[in-house]
C-alpha cells in the first residue's frame, strides 16, 4: 500500500484528481471504477475544473460505478445515478452509453448482479478503482461479514452505514436498507486502486484497514493484498496510524 498523507480535504481531492487525470492521459479509453459519497465530491469538482480548462478529455473513458441503493429510481435525488450525473457526468464529456451504475430497481436483482459482472468483464476489467471507506471499514457497500463476497450482489446495510448516510436523507427511516454493490474480487481485480479518506470519524477504520489483520470483518483490510493500492488521507483520518 502506498500511503499519502495530506493536510486537508482540498489537498486530498487535488491529489486524487491528479492520479485520475494521469490515468486518463496515459490511457484515454480507461475503465474508471467510480464511487459516490462525500469523499470523492472534491475530486469530481477538480476534474470538472480541469475539463473546463481543456486539460482533460473523458470522451473515450468507460465509467463503472460501485454501487446503488435498492429501491431508488434514477430520478431520486439520493440515488447514486442522480449523484453521479449531478456531480460529475453532466459536467464532462463522458459518453452516455459508456456510463454504468448498478440498477437498484431491477425486477430481477440476481440477474441484474450477473449482468453487471458481465459488463465489467466485457469492458476488460477496471483500470483504476476510486474508493471511499465507511466508518465500519466497508468499501463499495461490502459490509463487515464472515467472508469476502466476491461478485456483484445485494447487501443489507449495517446500522452504522444507515446512520452515516442519514445525513443525505430527511430522516433515518428514509435511508434504504439494501444496496447493490460490486464485490471484493471485482475491486481487487482492478489494476489500480485509489482510496481517499478524510476526517476523524474514519481514523479507526483506516487504522484497522491499514495496520490490522486482513479480515472480512474489515472489508477494506483486503486492500493490503492489492499490488497497486494508494491511500490518500488527511491528518485526521491518519491520526491513529
Ligand atoms: C459509495 C461507496 C461507499 C462510500 C463510503 C464512504 O459509492 O461505495 O463505500 O465510499 O460509505 O462514504 P463518504 O465518502 O460519504 O464518507
PDB file of N, CA and C and ligand atoms in Angstrom, residues 34-40 65-67 80 131-135 138-141 161 165 167-168 181 198 202, ligand 1:
ATOM      1  N   UNK A  34     -15.939   4.108 -10.277  1.00  0.00           N
ATOM      2  CA  UNK A  34     -16.196   5.354  -9.544  1.00  0.00           C
ATOM      3  C   UNK A  34     -17.055   5.139  -8.300  1.00  0.00           C
ATOM      4  N   UNK A  35     -16.887   6.048  -7.350  1.00  0.00           N
ATOM      5  CA  UNK A  35     -17.605   5.977  -6.075  1.00  0.00           C
ATOM      6  C   UNK A  35     -18.435   7.235  -5.877  1.00  0.00           C
ATOM      7  N   UNK A  36     -19.384   7.156  -4.971  1.00  0.00           N
ATOM      8  CA  UNK A  36     -20.181   8.334  -4.612  1.00  0.00           C
ATOM      9  C   UNK A  36     -19.847   8.714  -3.158  1.00  0.00           C
ATOM     10  N   UNK A  37     -20.652   9.593  -2.582  1.00  0.00           N
ATOM     11  CA  UNK A  37     -20.459   9.970  -1.182  1.00  0.00           C
ATOM     12  C   UNK A  37     -19.706  11.280  -1.054  1.00  0.00           C
ATOM     13  N   UNK A  38     -19.436  11.659   0.181  1.00  0.00           N
ATOM     14  CA  UNK A  38     -18.773  12.931   0.437  1.00  0.00           C
ATOM     15  C   UNK A  38     -17.303  12.905   0.031  1.00  0.00           C
ATOM     16  N   UNK A  39     -16.648  11.762   0.173  1.00  0.00           N
ATOM     17  CA  UNK A  39     -15.194  11.718  -0.081  1.00  0.00           C
ATOM     18  C   UNK A  39     -14.809  12.160  -1.495  1.00  0.00           C
ATOM     19  N   UNK A  40     -15.452  11.643  -2.561  1.00  0.00           N
ATOM     20  CA  UNK A  40     -14.985  11.995  -3.903  1.00  0.00           C
ATOM     21  C   UNK A  40     -15.556  13.286  -4.486  1.00  0.00           C
ATOM     22  N   UNK A  65     -19.768   2.420 -11.955  1.00  0.00           N
ATOM     23  CA  UNK A  65     -19.903   2.776 -10.546  1.00  0.00           C
ATOM     24  C   UNK A  65     -19.979   1.558  -9.638  1.00  0.00           C
ATOM     25  N   UNK A  66     -19.590   1.810  -8.399  1.00  0.00           N
ATOM     26  CA  UNK A  66     -19.503   0.728  -7.422  1.00  0.00           C
ATOM     27  C   UNK A  66     -20.844   0.194  -6.957  1.00  0.00           C
ATOM     28  N   UNK A  67     -21.796   1.106  -6.742  1.00  0.00           N
ATOM     29  CA  UNK A  67     -22.975   0.660  -6.011  1.00  0.00           C
ATOM     30  C   UNK A  67     -24.187   1.566  -6.231  1.00  0.00           C
ATOM     31  N   UNK A  80     -27.629   6.942  -6.471  1.00  0.00           N
ATOM     32  CA  UNK A  80     -26.251   7.164  -6.901  1.00  0.00           C
ATOM     33  C   UNK A  80     -26.185   7.519  -8.392  1.00  0.00           C
ATOM     34  N   UNK A 131     -12.113   4.612  -4.496  1.00  0.00           N
ATOM     35  CA  UNK A 131     -12.895   4.130  -3.347  1.00  0.00           C
ATOM     36  C   UNK A 131     -12.936   5.158  -2.223  1.00  0.00           C
ATOM     37  N   UNK A 132     -14.038   5.135  -1.473  1.00  0.00           N
ATOM     38  CA  UNK A 132     -14.075   5.760  -0.151  1.00  0.00           C
ATOM     39  C   UNK A 132     -14.105   4.611   0.844  1.00  0.00           C
ATOM     40  N   UNK A 133     -14.135   4.928   2.114  1.00  0.00           N
ATOM     41  CA  UNK A 133     -14.226   3.859   3.132  1.00  0.00           C
ATOM     42  C   UNK A 133     -15.288   4.253   4.146  1.00  0.00           C
ATOM     43  N   UNK A 134     -16.083   3.285   4.577  1.00  0.00           N
ATOM     44  CA  UNK A 134     -17.100   3.553   5.596  1.00  0.00           C
ATOM     45  C   UNK A 134     -16.471   3.542   6.979  1.00  0.00           C
ATOM     46  N   UNK A 135     -17.177   4.109   7.956  1.00  0.00           N
ATOM     47  CA  UNK A 135     -16.651   4.111   9.334  1.00  0.00           C
ATOM     48  C   UNK A 135     -16.543   2.672   9.859  1.00  0.00           C
ATOM     49  N   UNK A 138     -16.221  -0.553   5.429  1.00  0.00           N
ATOM     50  CA  UNK A 138     -16.737  -1.065   4.150  1.00  0.00           C
ATOM     51  C   UNK A 138     -16.092  -0.371   2.956  1.00  0.00           C
ATOM     52  N   UNK A 139     -16.031  -1.079   1.845  1.00  0.00           N
ATOM     53  CA  UNK A 139     -15.647  -0.487   0.556  1.00  0.00           C
ATOM     54  C   UNK A 139     -16.728  -0.889  -0.437  1.00  0.00           C
ATOM     55  N   UNK A 140     -17.097   0.030  -1.344  1.00  0.00           N
ATOM     56  CA  UNK A 140     -18.354  -0.171  -2.051  1.00  0.00           C
ATOM     57  C   UNK A 140     -19.376  -0.296  -0.934  1.00  0.00           C
ATOM     58  N   UNK A 141     -20.346  -1.186  -1.095  1.00  0.00           N
ATOM     59  CA  UNK A 141     -21.221  -1.470   0.053  1.00  0.00           C
ATOM     60  C   UNK A 141     -20.954  -2.878   0.572  1.00  0.00           C
ATOM     61  N   UNK A 161     -23.767   2.134   8.754  1.00  0.00           N
ATOM     62  CA  UNK A 161     -23.854   2.746   7.421  1.00  0.00           C
ATOM     63  C   UNK A 161     -25.155   3.526   7.279  1.00  0.00           C
ATOM     64  N   UNK A 165     -25.281   7.497   6.597  1.00  0.00           N
ATOM     65  CA  UNK A 165     -25.871   8.039   5.367  1.00  0.00           C
ATOM     66  C   UNK A 165     -27.174   8.807   5.596  1.00  0.00           C
ATOM     67  N   UNK A 167     -27.415  11.516   6.875  1.00  0.00           N
ATOM     68  CA  UNK A 167     -27.184  12.946   6.612  1.00  0.00           C
ATOM     69  C   UNK A 167     -27.645  13.369   5.212  1.00  0.00           C
ATOM     70  N   UNK A 168     -27.772  12.401   4.306  1.00  0.00           N
ATOM     71  CA  UNK A 168     -28.195  12.741   2.946  1.00  0.00           C
ATOM     72  C   UNK A 168     -29.722  12.673   2.774  1.00  0.00           C
ATOM     73  N   UNK A 181     -24.018  -3.858  -4.826  1.00  0.00           N
ATOM     74  CA  UNK A 181     -22.617  -3.410  -4.856  1.00  0.00           C
ATOM     75  C   UNK A 181     -21.741  -4.393  -5.617  1.00  0.00           C
ATOM     76  N   UNK A 198     -10.996  11.128   4.550  1.00  0.00           N
ATOM     77  CA  UNK A 198     -10.748  12.325   5.365  1.00  0.00           C
ATOM     78  C   UNK A 198     -11.620  12.287   6.608  1.00  0.00           C
ATOM     79  N   UNK A 202     -13.164   8.575  10.519  1.00  0.00           N
ATOM     80  CA  UNK A 202     -12.678   7.430   9.735  1.00  0.00           C
ATOM     81  C   UNK A 202     -11.366   6.867  10.293  1.00  0.00           C
TER      82      UNK A 202
HETATM   83  C1  LIG B   1     -20.081   4.966  -2.254  1.00  0.00           C
HETATM   84  C2  LIG B   1     -19.406   3.870  -1.592  1.00  0.00           C
HETATM   85  C3  LIG B   1     -19.153   3.895  -0.129  1.00  0.00           C
HETATM   86  C4  LIG B   1     -18.538   5.205   0.357  1.00  0.00           C
HETATM   87  C5  LIG B   1     -18.317   5.178   1.860  1.00  0.00           C
HETATM   88  C6  LIG B   1     -17.773   6.488   2.363  1.00  0.00           C
HETATM   89  O1  LIG B   1     -20.218   4.732  -3.631  1.00  0.00           O
HETATM   90  O2  LIG B   1     -19.085   2.919  -2.221  1.00  0.00           O
HETATM   91  O3  LIG B   1     -18.286   2.835   0.210  1.00  0.00           O
HETATM   92  O4  LIG B   1     -17.337   5.420  -0.312  1.00  0.00           O
HETATM   93  O5  LIG B   1     -19.509   4.899   2.508  1.00  0.00           O
HETATM   94  O6  LIG B   1     -18.751   7.474   2.178  1.00  0.00           O
HETATM   95  P1  LIG B   1     -18.430   9.017   2.382  1.00  0.00           P
HETATM   96  O7  LIG B   1     -17.435   9.365   1.335  1.00  0.00           O
HETATM   97  O8  LIG B   1     -19.731   9.727   2.154  1.00  0.00           O
HETATM   98  O9  LIG B   1     -17.882   9.164   3.748  1.00  0.00           O
END
